[in-house]
Amino acid sequence: MPVCPTGASYKRKEDGLVLVDFDRCIGCKYCAWACPYGARELDEERKEMTKCTLCADRIHDDNLSERDRKPACVLACPTSARLFGDIHDPDSVVSKAIRERGGYQLMPEWGTRPANHYLPRQKTTACGSGSCSCGSDAEGAADVAPAAPLEHGVVDLASMATRV
């Protein structure tokens, strides 16, 4: 991230995850001020910036079963309101959910292409507006109701693609 004076905050090329190198972080908070999502926090005790990593250590751990290679929040959610998968695979669960329910990214005008997508509580038209990366277009998307009614707000979709 260009605002980090030490280069501690960076975007990984292989999967697009934004991470913090704690050995280089000086806790200056520049990344928190620059982050449009409010995703950064200062660990007061360690004087380091922290953020969600989508459990990068878990999702790439070949010692775990495929089922367990998901962020802890996805595995622990009692209502299955969080999904995880490859956004660039049009047949993945997350790509289908985005297409069918009208999923979207927050603040696409920033051009950050975040890994998280969101689903509205009520079914909407397909994303196709260019604000997401699921590859759908508004005309080709199915008009399908959500599999189960959502009780609160939006569903958070954590998605990641392995880039070759």
PDB file of C-alpha atoms in Angstrom, residues 1-75:
ATOM      1  CA  MET A   1       0.000   0.000   0.000  1.00  0.00           C
ATOM      2  CA  PRO A   2       1.548   3.276  -1.056  1.00  0.00           C
ATOM      3  CA  VAL A   3       0.840   5.107   2.226  1.00  0.00           C
ATOM      4  CA  CYS A   4       2.879   2.699   4.353  1.00  0.00           C
ATOM      5  CA  PRO A   5       6.307   4.275   4.969  1.00  0.00           C
ATOM      6  CA  THR A   6       7.948   0.917   5.716  1.00  0.00           C
ATOM      7  CA  GLY A   7       6.175  -1.258   3.144  1.00  0.00           C
ATOM      8  CA  ALA A   8       4.692  -3.369   5.942  1.00  0.00           C
ATOM      9  CA  SER A   9       1.226  -3.234   4.388  1.00  0.00           C
ATOM     10  CA  TYR A  10       1.121  -5.015   1.047  1.00  0.00           C
ATOM     11  CA  LYS A  11      -1.150  -6.831  -1.393  1.00  0.00           C
ATOM     12  CA  ARG A  12      -0.070 -10.376  -2.180  1.00  0.00           C
ATOM     13  CA  LYS A  13       0.185 -11.030  -5.902  1.00  0.00           C
ATOM     14  CA  GLU A  14      -0.771 -14.711  -5.810  1.00  0.00           C
ATOM     15  CA  ASP A  15      -4.194 -14.223  -4.202  1.00  0.00           C
ATOM     16  CA  GLY A  16      -4.828 -10.489  -3.787  1.00  0.00           C
ATOM     17  CA  LEU A  17      -4.950 -10.570   0.014  1.00  0.00           C
ATOM     18  CA  VAL A  18      -3.865  -7.392   1.782  1.00  0.00           C
ATOM     19  CA  LEU A  19      -1.604  -8.299   4.688  1.00  0.00           C
ATOM     20  CA  VAL A  20       0.640  -6.650   7.284  1.00  0.00           C
ATOM     21  CA  ASP A  21       4.269  -7.656   7.856  1.00  0.00           C
ATOM     22  CA  PHE A  22       4.420  -7.216  11.630  1.00  0.00           C
ATOM     23  CA  ASP A  23       8.233  -7.165  11.629  1.00  0.00           C
ATOM     24  CA  ARG A  24       8.158  -3.986   9.513  1.00  0.00           C
ATOM     25  CA  CYS A  25       5.043  -2.263  10.922  1.00  0.00           C
ATOM     26  CA  ILE A  26       5.735   0.789  13.096  1.00  0.00           C
ATOM     27  CA  GLY A  27       2.093   1.447  14.031  1.00  0.00           C
ATOM     28  CA  CYS A  28       1.948   4.886  12.395  1.00  0.00           C
ATOM     29  CA  LYS A  29      -1.761   4.416  11.450  1.00  0.00           C
ATOM     30  CA  TYR A  30      -1.325   5.788   7.913  1.00  0.00           C
ATOM     31  CA  CYS A  31      -2.925   2.632   6.500  1.00  0.00           C
ATOM     32  CA  ALA A  32      -5.930   3.050   8.812  1.00  0.00           C
ATOM     33  CA  TRP A  33      -6.443   6.613   7.630  1.00  0.00           C
ATOM     34  CA  ALA A  34      -6.140   5.569   3.977  1.00  0.00           C
ATOM     35  CA  CYS A  35      -8.308   2.428   4.127  1.00  0.00           C
ATOM     36  CA  PRO A  36     -11.754   3.232   2.689  1.00  0.00           C
ATOM     37  CA  TYR A  37     -13.288   0.230   4.491  1.00  0.00           C
ATOM     38  CA  GLY A  38     -12.233   1.015   8.053  1.00  0.00           C
ATOM     39  CA  ALA A  39     -10.596  -2.403   8.216  1.00  0.00           C
ATOM     40  CA  ARG A  40      -7.428  -1.415  10.088  1.00  0.00           C
ATOM     41  CA  GLU A  41      -6.944  -1.224  13.847  1.00  0.00           C
ATOM     42  CA  LEU A  42      -3.970  -0.503  16.051  1.00  0.00           C
ATOM     43  CA  ASP A  43      -3.031  -3.224  18.517  1.00  0.00           C
ATOM     44  CA  GLU A  44      -2.187  -0.868  21.380  1.00  0.00           C
ATOM     45  CA  GLU A  45      -0.145  -3.449  23.262  1.00  0.00           C
ATOM     46  CA  ARG A  46       2.090  -4.472  20.342  1.00  0.00           C
ATOM     47  CA  LYS A  47       1.959  -1.062  18.582  1.00  0.00           C
ATOM     48  CA  GLU A  48       1.175  -2.764  15.270  1.00  0.00           C
ATOM     49  CA  MET A  49      -1.642  -2.376  12.801  1.00  0.00           C
ATOM     50  CA  THR A  50      -3.949  -5.364  12.417  1.00  0.00           C
ATOM     51  CA  LYS A  51      -6.659  -6.409   9.980  1.00  0.00           C
ATOM     52  CA  CYS A  52      -8.515  -9.488   8.834  1.00  0.00           C
ATOM     53  CA  THR A  53      -6.311 -11.751   6.728  1.00  0.00           C
ATOM     54  CA  LEU A  54      -9.128 -14.098   5.675  1.00  0.00           C
ATOM     55  CA  CYS A  55      -7.090 -16.627   7.674  1.00  0.00           C
ATOM     56  CA  ALA A  56      -4.393 -16.770   4.988  1.00  0.00           C
ATOM     57  CA  ASP A  57      -2.517 -19.413   6.978  1.00  0.00           C
ATOM     58  CA  ARG A  58      -5.571 -21.717   6.948  1.00  0.00           C
ATOM     59  CA  ILE A  59      -6.694 -21.291   3.341  1.00  0.00           C
ATOM     60  CA  HIS A  60      -3.292 -22.314   1.967  1.00  0.00           C
ATOM     61  CA  ASP A  61      -2.530 -25.083   4.497  1.00  0.00           C
ATOM     62  CA  ASP A  62      -2.245 -28.363   2.571  1.00  0.00           C
ATOM     63  CA  ASN A  63      -2.307 -30.261   5.890  1.00  0.00           C
ATOM     64  CA  LEU A  64      -5.966 -29.285   6.340  1.00  0.00           C
ATOM     65  CA  SER A  65      -8.806 -30.973   4.518  1.00  0.00           C
ATOM     66  CA  GLU A  66     -10.359 -28.997   1.654  1.00  0.00           C
ATOM     67  CA  ARG A  67     -13.437 -28.421   3.828  1.00  0.00           C
ATOM     68  CA  ASP A  68     -11.327 -26.790   6.552  1.00  0.00           C
ATOM     69  CA  ARG A  69      -9.358 -24.494   4.209  1.00  0.00           C
ATOM     70  CA  LYS A  70     -11.699 -21.597   4.867  1.00  0.00           C
ATOM     71  CA  PRO A  71     -11.541 -18.554   7.138  1.00  0.00           C
ATOM     72  CA  ALA A  72     -12.520 -19.302  10.746  1.00  0.00           C
ATOM     73  CA  CYS A  73     -15.510 -16.941  10.535  1.00  0.00           C
ATOM     74  CA  VAL A  74     -16.930 -18.973   7.633  1.00  0.00           C
ATOM     75  CA  LEU A  75     -16.454 -22.274   9.477  1.00  0.00           C
TER      76      LEU A  75
END
